[in-house]
Backbone as ProteinMPNN parsed JSONL, in Angstrom:
{"seq_chain_A": "MTTTETISRVPVIGQHWPEQGGIYIGQRLIDGQPHHIIIAPGIESDIQDVKFADVDKAIAEVGEINGHADWRAPEQEDLMLAYVNAPDQFVRKGLASIYWSRSEHHDWPWAVGFEGGNVLSIARCSEFRVRPFRSIVASSI", "coords_chain_A": {"N_chain_A": [[63.171, -25.031, 137.331], [61.918, -22.635, 135.732], [62.689, -20.231, 132.896], [61.371, -18.767, 133.035], [59.467, -18.934, 135.127], [62.132, -18.06, 137.141], [62.272, -15.136, 136.287], [59.058, -13.991, 137.094], [59.152, -13.602, 139.396], [61.176, -11.356, 139.906], [60.003, -8.373, 140.958], [58.008, -5.358, 139.842], [60.32, -2.629, 138.824], [62.114, -0.576, 140.917], [59.6, -1.156, 142.481], [58.615, -2.091, 146.109], [60.375, -5.289, 146.797], [59.822, -8.324, 149.144], [60.347, -10.723, 149.275], [63.559, -10.136, 149.43], [64.338, -8.211, 151.088], [63.44, -5.791, 150.316], [63.505, -2.686, 148.358], [63.39, -2.806, 144.94], [65.804, -2.37, 142.797], [66.545, -2.012, 140.243], [68.802, -4.463, 137.754], [72.438, -4.945, 137.214], [75.801, -5.629, 135.857], [78.161, -6.993, 138.379], [81.608, -7.59, 139.436], [81.378, -9.72, 136.78], [78.945, -11.329, 136.421], [75.445, -10.755, 136.46], [73.495, -8.829, 138.982], [71.651, -8.36, 140.599], [69.495, -5.144, 141.861], [69.342, -4.3, 145.925], [66.908, -2.127, 147.424], [67.537, -1.023, 150.815], [64.425, 0.21, 152.124], [63.416, 2.561, 151.998], [62.994, 6.776, 153.523], [64.093, 5.979, 156.097], [66.195, 4.678, 155.816], [68.505, 4.694, 155.792], [71.236, 6.035, 157.063], [72.277, 8.162, 158.937], [75.237, 11.275, 158.614], [77.838, 10.384, 158.67], [80.814, 9.829, 158.129], [83.626, 9.797, 154.937], [85.396, 7.088, 155.715], [83.979, 5.902, 157.597], [81.908, 4.342, 156.261], [80.72, 1.501, 155.736], [81.972, 0.605, 157.761], [79.034, 0.99, 159.108], [77.324, 0.232, 158.139], [77.398, -2.168, 158.042], [76.801, -1.898, 160.955], [74.056, -1.84, 161.678], [73.196, -3.979, 161.537], [70.538, -6.533, 160.723], [67.869, -6.253, 158.741], [64.752, -6.117, 157.588], [65.338, -9.377, 157.86], [67.274, -9.959, 156.186], [70.363, -9.685, 155.678], [73.37, -9.238, 155.266], [73.861, -6.841, 154.248], [75.06, -4.006, 152.503], [77.221, -1.469, 151.516], [76.923, 0.959, 149.275], [78.471, 0.368, 145.993], [79.721, 3.162, 143.527], [78.095, 2.855, 140.995], [76.014, 1.532, 142.35], [74.093, 3.229, 143.16], [73.795, 5.069, 141.247], [72.277, 3.435, 139.548], [70.453, 3.62, 141.188], [69.61, 6.165, 141.281], [68.889, 6.579, 138.345], [66.663, 4.563, 138.744], [65.37, 4.664, 141.162], [64.423, 7.33, 142.147], [62.827, 8.186, 144.052], [62.992, 7.19, 145.968], [65.0, 8.246, 147.664], [66.493, 11.284, 149.534], [66.321, 14.586, 147.943], [66.937, 16.721, 147.73], [68.926, 19.902, 148.794], [72.125, 19.103, 150.649], [71.501, 17.221, 152.583], [70.571, 15.388, 150.216], [72.875, 14.264, 149.169], [75.125, 11.414, 148.878], [76.699, 8.876, 150.186], [79.021, 6.876, 148.463], [80.811, 3.303, 148.039], [82.915, 3.4, 146.791], [86.197, 4.74, 144.592], [87.86, 7.106, 143.397], [91.09, 7.689, 142.436], [91.599, 7.91, 144.539], [90.223, 9.624, 145.318], [87.292, 9.586, 147.416], [83.929, 9.11, 146.102], [81.241, 10.508, 145.555], [77.456, 10.241, 145.301], [75.124, 13.196, 144.602], [71.294, 13.193, 144.636], [70.359, 14.921, 144.079], [70.798, 16.187, 141.764], [71.685, 14.456, 140.832], [74.307, 14.632, 140.308], [78.028, 13.34, 140.032], [80.548, 12.86, 142.782], [83.449, 13.541, 143.768], [84.511, 14.177, 146.581], [86.388, 15.623, 149.755], [87.315, 13.128, 152.865], [86.931, 14.157, 154.951], [84.723, 14.5, 155.457], [80.789, 14.663, 156.256], [78.407, 12.569, 154.842], [75.227, 11.132, 154.331], [74.064, 7.119, 153.75], [72.942, 4.491, 153.225], [71.631, 0.865, 152.73], [72.1, -1.369, 150.69], [72.113, -4.696, 148.744], [73.075, -7.195, 146.47], [72.321, -9.753, 144.977], [73.011, -11.833, 142.981], [71.248, -12.922, 139.919], [70.87, -14.941, 138.071], [70.706, -16.515, 140.803], [68.43, -17.077, 141.09]], "CA_chain_A": [[62.849, -23.573, 137.311], [61.977, -22.342, 134.175], [62.559, -18.66, 132.96], [59.341, -17.418, 133.174], [58.997, -18.538, 136.782], [62.132, -16.437, 137.866], [61.009, -13.741, 135.804], [57.742, -13.993, 137.219], [59.498, -13.3, 140.615], [61.349, -10.019, 140.333], [59.096, -7.347, 141.209], [58.768, -4.164, 138.743], [61.256, -1.646, 139.322], [61.197, 0.514, 142.101], [58.681, -2.085, 143.997], [58.552, -3.945, 147.083], [61.049, -7.246, 147.172], [59.425, -8.518, 149.728], [61.778, -11.896, 149.82], [64.725, -9.703, 149.041], [64.296, -7.435, 151.967], [63.457, -3.536, 150.215], [62.832, -1.742, 146.901], [64.423, -3.938, 144.047], [65.982, -0.993, 141.358], [67.789, -3.708, 138.754], [70.026, -5.062, 137.251], [73.889, -4.573, 136.937], [77.252, -6.549, 136.073], [78.687, -7.642, 139.284], [82.153, -9.31, 138.409], [81.129, -10.842, 134.446], [77.738, -11.539, 135.66], [74.119, -9.56, 136.146], [73.498, -8.972, 139.853], [69.832, -7.495, 140.986], [70.15, -4.741, 143.496], [67.858, -3.812, 146.204], [67.94, -1.118, 148.48], [66.543, -0.553, 152.382], [63.637, 0.67, 151.906], [62.738, 4.086, 152.761], [64.731, 7.459, 154.036], [64.12, 6.523, 157.267], [67.02, 3.405, 156.549], [69.324, 6.258, 155.471], [72.155, 6.346, 158.695], [73.048, 10.118, 158.733], [76.48, 12.419, 158.971], [79.194, 9.283, 157.881], [82.601, 9.96, 157.408], [83.477, 8.311, 153.866], [85.679, 6.303, 156.645], [83.018, 4.55, 158.667], [80.659, 3.914, 156.056], [81.73, 0.001, 155.299], [80.986, -0.206, 159.087], [78.533, 2.217, 160.034], [76.532, -0.439, 157.062], [77.97, -3.398, 159.308], [76.805, -2.036, 162.411], [73.354, -2.019, 161.265], [72.763, -5.695, 161.276], [69.653, -7.036, 159.738], [67.342, -5.353, 157.978], [64.39, -7.249, 156.788], [65.093, -10.712, 157.261], [68.668, -10.042, 156.399], [71.433, -9.605, 157.423], [73.99, -9.327, 153.821], [73.128, -5.4, 153.525], [76.477, -3.901, 152.45], [77.714, 0.013, 151.227], [76.826, 0.838, 147.489], [79.349, 1.501, 145.486], [79.547, 4.601, 142.765], [77.339, 2.394, 140.228], [74.485, 1.691, 143.169], [74.021, 5.263, 143.468], [73.462, 5.863, 139.816], [71.361, 2.695, 139.344], [69.331, 3.624, 142.218], [69.404, 8.126, 140.599], [67.846, 6.12, 137.452], [65.622, 3.918, 138.402], [64.192, 5.776, 142.226], [65.25, 8.114, 142.915], [62.274, 8.952, 144.871], [63.574, 6.742, 147.59], [66.089, 9.019, 148.473], [66.102, 12.013, 150.221], [66.456, 15.223, 146.913], [66.904, 18.564, 147.753], [70.26, 20.184, 149.549], [72.84, 18.787, 151.1], [71.474, 15.506, 152.709], [70.937, 14.493, 149.309], [74.698, 13.132, 148.683], [75.542, 10.097, 149.593], [77.962, 8.542, 150.467], [79.237, 5.212, 147.595], [82.041, 3.245, 148.844], [84.117, 3.593, 144.724], [86.725, 5.708, 144.941], [88.959, 7.066, 141.911], [91.734, 8.389, 142.031], [92.043, 8.64, 146.144], [89.112, 10.386, 146.508], [85.891, 9.088, 147.711], [83.224, 9.536, 145.677], [78.975, 10.336, 146.917], [76.655, 10.724, 144.475], [74.132, 13.968, 145.245], [69.875, 13.224, 144.6], [69.326, 16.978, 143.348], [71.107, 16.259, 140.219], [72.477, 13.239, 140.363], [76.053, 14.248, 140.354], [78.218, 12.271, 141.19], [81.73, 14.25, 143.107], [84.526, 13.713, 145.037], [84.632, 15.294, 148.16], [87.039, 15.827, 151.841], [87.264, 12.803, 153.306], [86.585, 14.166, 155.935], [82.979, 15.483, 154.884], [79.826, 13.607, 156.629], [76.913, 12.707, 154.34], [74.069, 9.979, 154.458], [74.711, 6.008, 153.736], [71.981, 4.166, 152.516], [72.024, 0.447, 153.088], [71.644, -2.266, 149.989], [71.724, -6.147, 148.717], [72.119, -7.91, 146.06], [72.0, -11.469, 145.057], [73.333, -13.258, 141.121], [70.362, -12.953, 138.774], [70.459, -15.944, 138.238], [70.482, -17.321, 141.85], [66.879, -16.774, 141.641]], "C_chain_A": [[62.943, -22.95, 135.677], [62.919, -21.299, 133.575], [62.233, -17.908, 133.378], [59.039, -17.254, 134.331], [60.244, -17.695, 137.079], [61.696, -14.986, 137.299], [59.584, -12.777, 136.55], [58.04, -13.615, 138.473], [60.342, -12.274, 141.366], [60.228, -9.205, 139.811], [59.549, -6.401, 139.981], [59.66, -2.99, 139.864], [60.544, -0.742, 140.654], [59.799, 0.096, 143.26], [59.279, -2.517, 144.854], [59.385, -4.914, 146.602], [60.704, -8.083, 147.906], [60.617, -10.214, 150.509], [63.311, -12.004, 149.592], [64.531, -8.858, 149.876], [63.834, -6.0, 152.087], [63.217, -3.473, 148.878], [64.319, -2.325, 145.843], [64.417, -2.551, 142.504], [66.277, -1.278, 139.906], [68.551, -3.594, 138.818], [71.633, -4.573, 137.267], [75.116, -5.906, 137.038], [78.483, -6.118, 137.256], [80.628, -8.089, 139.279], [82.101, -10.464, 137.143], [79.945, -11.064, 135.418], [76.606, -10.589, 136.713], [73.737, -9.672, 137.777], [71.889, -7.915, 139.996], [70.416, -7.028, 142.28], [69.215, -4.011, 144.093], [68.145, -3.023, 146.861], [66.884, -0.837, 149.71], [65.299, 0.343, 151.754], [62.888, 1.666, 153.387], [63.863, 5.273, 153.176], [64.742, 7.483, 155.137], [65.792, 4.801, 157.512], [67.996, 4.052, 156.22], [70.019, 6.412, 157.103], [73.28, 8.082, 157.52], [74.154, 10.014, 159.231], [77.749, 10.859, 159.035], [80.389, 9.544, 157.314], [82.299, 8.52, 155.915], [84.529, 7.105, 154.988], [85.858, 4.996, 157.157], [81.81, 4.4, 157.712], [80.818, 2.302, 155.905], [80.761, -0.685, 157.301], [80.057, 0.239, 160.355], [76.572, 0.993, 158.917], [76.771, -1.653, 158.455], [76.898, -3.024, 160.803], [74.867, -2.083, 162.353], [72.304, -3.122, 161.39], [71.071, -5.815, 160.174], [68.894, -6.303, 160.379], [66.301, -5.66, 157.418], [63.93, -8.885, 156.605], [66.694, -10.866, 156.322], [69.788, -9.594, 156.431], [72.976, -9.274, 155.924], [73.845, -7.711, 153.507], [75.034, -5.438, 153.321], [76.314, -1.747, 151.54], [77.609, 0.25, 149.529], [77.794, 1.342, 146.9], [79.139, 2.206, 144.053], [78.268, 4.017, 141.353], [75.682, 1.908, 140.516], [73.602, 2.551, 142.678], [73.596, 5.706, 142.536], [72.651, 5.165, 139.0], [69.775, 3.678, 140.223], [68.616, 5.74, 141.56], [68.356, 7.547, 140.064], [66.383, 6.096, 137.807], [64.891, 4.38, 139.437], [63.985, 5.995, 142.73], [64.046, 8.921, 143.915], [61.957, 7.83, 146.45], [64.352, 6.992, 147.587], [65.233, 10.588, 148.472], [67.038, 12.854, 148.793], [66.54, 16.616, 146.646], [68.269, 19.074, 148.547], [71.182, 19.372, 150.284], [72.971, 17.672, 151.685], [70.845, 15.572, 151.28], [71.785, 13.954, 148.692], [74.556, 12.288, 149.911], [75.878, 8.678, 149.42], [78.224, 6.685, 149.519], [80.248, 4.957, 148.598], [83.281, 3.352, 147.695], [84.769, 4.659, 146.067], [88.227, 5.677, 143.349], [90.543, 8.29, 142.361], [92.621, 9.073, 143.555], [91.209, 9.6, 146.233], [87.806, 9.422, 146.589], [85.007, 9.372, 146.732], [81.901, 9.118, 146.238], [78.513, 10.618, 145.508], [75.62, 11.808, 145.749], [72.212, 12.93, 143.625], [69.187, 14.097, 143.676], [69.001, 16.7, 142.119], [71.397, 15.655, 139.917], [73.589, 13.424, 140.01], [76.526, 13.787, 140.808], [79.789, 12.828, 141.668], [82.384, 13.878, 144.561], [84.639, 14.969, 145.741], [85.332, 14.56, 149.08], [86.39, 14.675, 151.812], [86.461, 12.165, 154.163], [84.682, 14.654, 156.149], [82.073, 14.433, 155.692], [78.249, 13.473, 155.662], [75.838, 11.123, 154.937], [74.934, 7.963, 153.864], [73.361, 5.61, 153.534], [72.776, 2.215, 152.038], [71.935, -0.082, 151.835], [72.464, -3.628, 149.564], [72.053, -6.194, 146.967], [73.086, -9.35, 145.585], [72.167, -11.595, 143.049], [72.09, -13.56, 141.524], [70.286, -15.175, 138.635], [70.686, -17.608, 139.32], [68.984, -17.499, 142.131], [65.781, -17.824, 141.134]], "O_chain_A": [[63.833, -22.903, 134.828], [64.104, -21.549, 133.796], [62.482, -16.822, 133.902], [58.571, -16.24, 134.85], [59.94, -16.529, 137.33], [61.014, -14.077, 137.771], [59.255, -11.591, 136.556], [57.025, -13.128, 138.971], [60.444, -12.103, 142.58], [59.67, -9.248, 138.715], [60.602, -6.388, 139.344], [59.622, -2.703, 141.06], [59.446, -0.425, 141.111], [59.282, 0.635, 144.239], [60.29, -3.21, 144.742], [58.817, -5.514, 145.689], [61.25, -9.124, 147.54], [61.213, -10.522, 151.541], [64.073, -12.97, 149.541], [64.457, -7.946, 149.052], [63.757, -5.248, 153.058], [62.636, -4.415, 148.339], [65.546, -2.28, 145.942], [63.588, -2.103, 141.711], [66.175, -0.723, 138.812], [69.248, -2.912, 139.569], [71.68, -3.348, 137.386], [75.274, -6.775, 137.895], [79.38, -5.283, 137.143], [80.75, -9.287, 139.02], [82.609, -11.541, 136.828], [79.354, -10.559, 134.463], [77.018, -9.844, 137.602], [73.624, -10.869, 138.04], [71.44, -6.946, 139.385], [71.11, -7.521, 143.169], [68.414, -3.278, 143.512], [69.324, -2.827, 147.156], [65.703, -0.515, 149.581], [65.516, 1.144, 150.846], [62.391, 1.655, 154.513], [65.08, 5.098, 153.223], [65.175, 8.481, 155.713], [66.209, 4.216, 158.512], [68.806, 3.438, 156.916], [69.407, 6.819, 158.09], [73.994, 8.54, 156.628], [74.454, 9.145, 160.05], [78.478, 10.901, 160.026], [80.781, 9.445, 156.151], [81.668, 7.478, 155.731], [84.063, 5.977, 154.83], [86.599, 4.019, 157.264], [80.701, 4.327, 158.241], [81.903, 2.329, 156.486], [79.924, -1.463, 157.761], [80.075, 0.107, 161.579], [75.355, 1.096, 159.069], [76.241, -1.719, 159.565], [76.381, -3.892, 161.506], [74.46, -2.529, 163.426], [71.073, -3.136, 161.356], [70.772, -5.205, 159.147], [68.836, -5.838, 161.518], [66.568, -5.581, 156.219], [63.072, -9.479, 155.952], [67.056, -11.959, 155.886], [70.165, -9.023, 157.455], [73.769, -8.823, 156.75], [73.702, -7.436, 152.316], [75.897, -6.241, 153.675], [75.297, -1.148, 151.189], [78.299, -0.38, 148.727], [78.137, 2.513, 147.062], [78.242, 1.686, 143.389], [77.613, 4.909, 140.814], [74.69, 1.842, 139.789], [72.614, 2.492, 141.946], [72.952, 6.751, 142.629], [72.201, 5.663, 137.968], [68.671, 4.106, 139.888], [67.483, 6.221, 141.534], [67.225, 7.594, 140.547], [65.419, 6.82, 137.558], [63.726, 4.641, 139.137], [63.455, 5.564, 143.754], [64.257, 10.016, 144.436], [61.175, 7.774, 147.399], [65.117, 6.032, 147.493], [64.199, 11.0, 147.946], [68.081, 12.337, 148.391], [66.297, 17.355, 145.691], [68.701, 18.051, 149.078], [70.399, 18.528, 150.721], [74.001, 16.999, 151.624], [70.152, 16.545, 151.58], [71.588, 13.208, 147.732], [74.182, 12.324, 151.083], [75.458, 7.733, 148.753], [77.722, 5.624, 149.889], [80.608, 5.659, 149.543], [84.477, 3.365, 147.985], [84.495, 5.073, 147.194], [88.963, 4.889, 142.754], [90.62, 9.514, 142.475], [93.49, 9.918, 143.768], [91.323, 10.448, 147.118], [87.517, 8.602, 145.718], [85.508, 10.37, 146.213], [81.494, 8.167, 146.905], [79.222, 11.197, 144.685], [75.384, 11.611, 146.941], [72.187, 12.444, 142.494], [68.186, 14.125, 142.961], [67.955, 16.754, 141.472], [71.634, 15.63, 138.709], [74.132, 12.529, 139.361], [76.203, 13.439, 141.943], [80.348, 13.334, 140.695], [82.065, 13.899, 145.75], [84.785, 16.176, 145.545], [85.185, 13.364, 149.33], [85.326, 14.55, 151.206], [85.85, 11.116, 154.366], [83.886, 15.019, 157.014], [82.568, 13.314, 155.825], [77.247, 14.168, 155.827], [76.019, 10.371, 155.895], [76.137, 7.773, 153.686], [72.532, 6.506, 153.691], [73.818, 2.03, 151.409], [71.513, 0.891, 151.21], [73.582, -3.688, 150.075], [71.457, -5.429, 146.209], [74.225, -9.715, 145.876], [71.315, -11.391, 142.184], [71.662, -14.067, 142.561], [69.717, -16.156, 139.112], [70.772, -18.813, 139.083], [68.468, -17.954, 143.152], [64.605, -17.701, 141.476]]}, "name": "protein", "num_of_chains": 1, "seq": "MTTTETISRVPVIGQHWPEQGGIYIGQRLIDGQPHHIIIAPGIESDIQDVKFADVDKAIAEVGEINGHADWRAPEQEDLMLAYVNAPDQFVRKGLASIYWSRSEHHDWPWAVGFEGGNVLSIARCSEFRVRPFRSIVASSI"}
């Protein structure tokens, strides 16, 4: 497979990627390797009223979405990529616009507010949305 063939399979950022089960939001490094990042499509994919301690469990309970079962809770960097490249795919107003990441900083969980793109350190007992994400190694395509 040539590089041109690989590139032609990856959709434009913000577009549906049927073979990968969601919306393509761009690429980022994970453990030093470039990964394509995909979000479950639509606000209807959000899991609401989740406490930080239950973020991974909530995603695991979703199971398969569009033929893929390897969905995961997003890292803070995933959510920031989503805010920059595909903000219209998320709730953008009020408390409902806050999405948990699975990231922590100094024992404080991080969430991202899609109303203004703020990264927030919030009490673990708070309840917010979480969206399923997937990542695939870019060189595997």
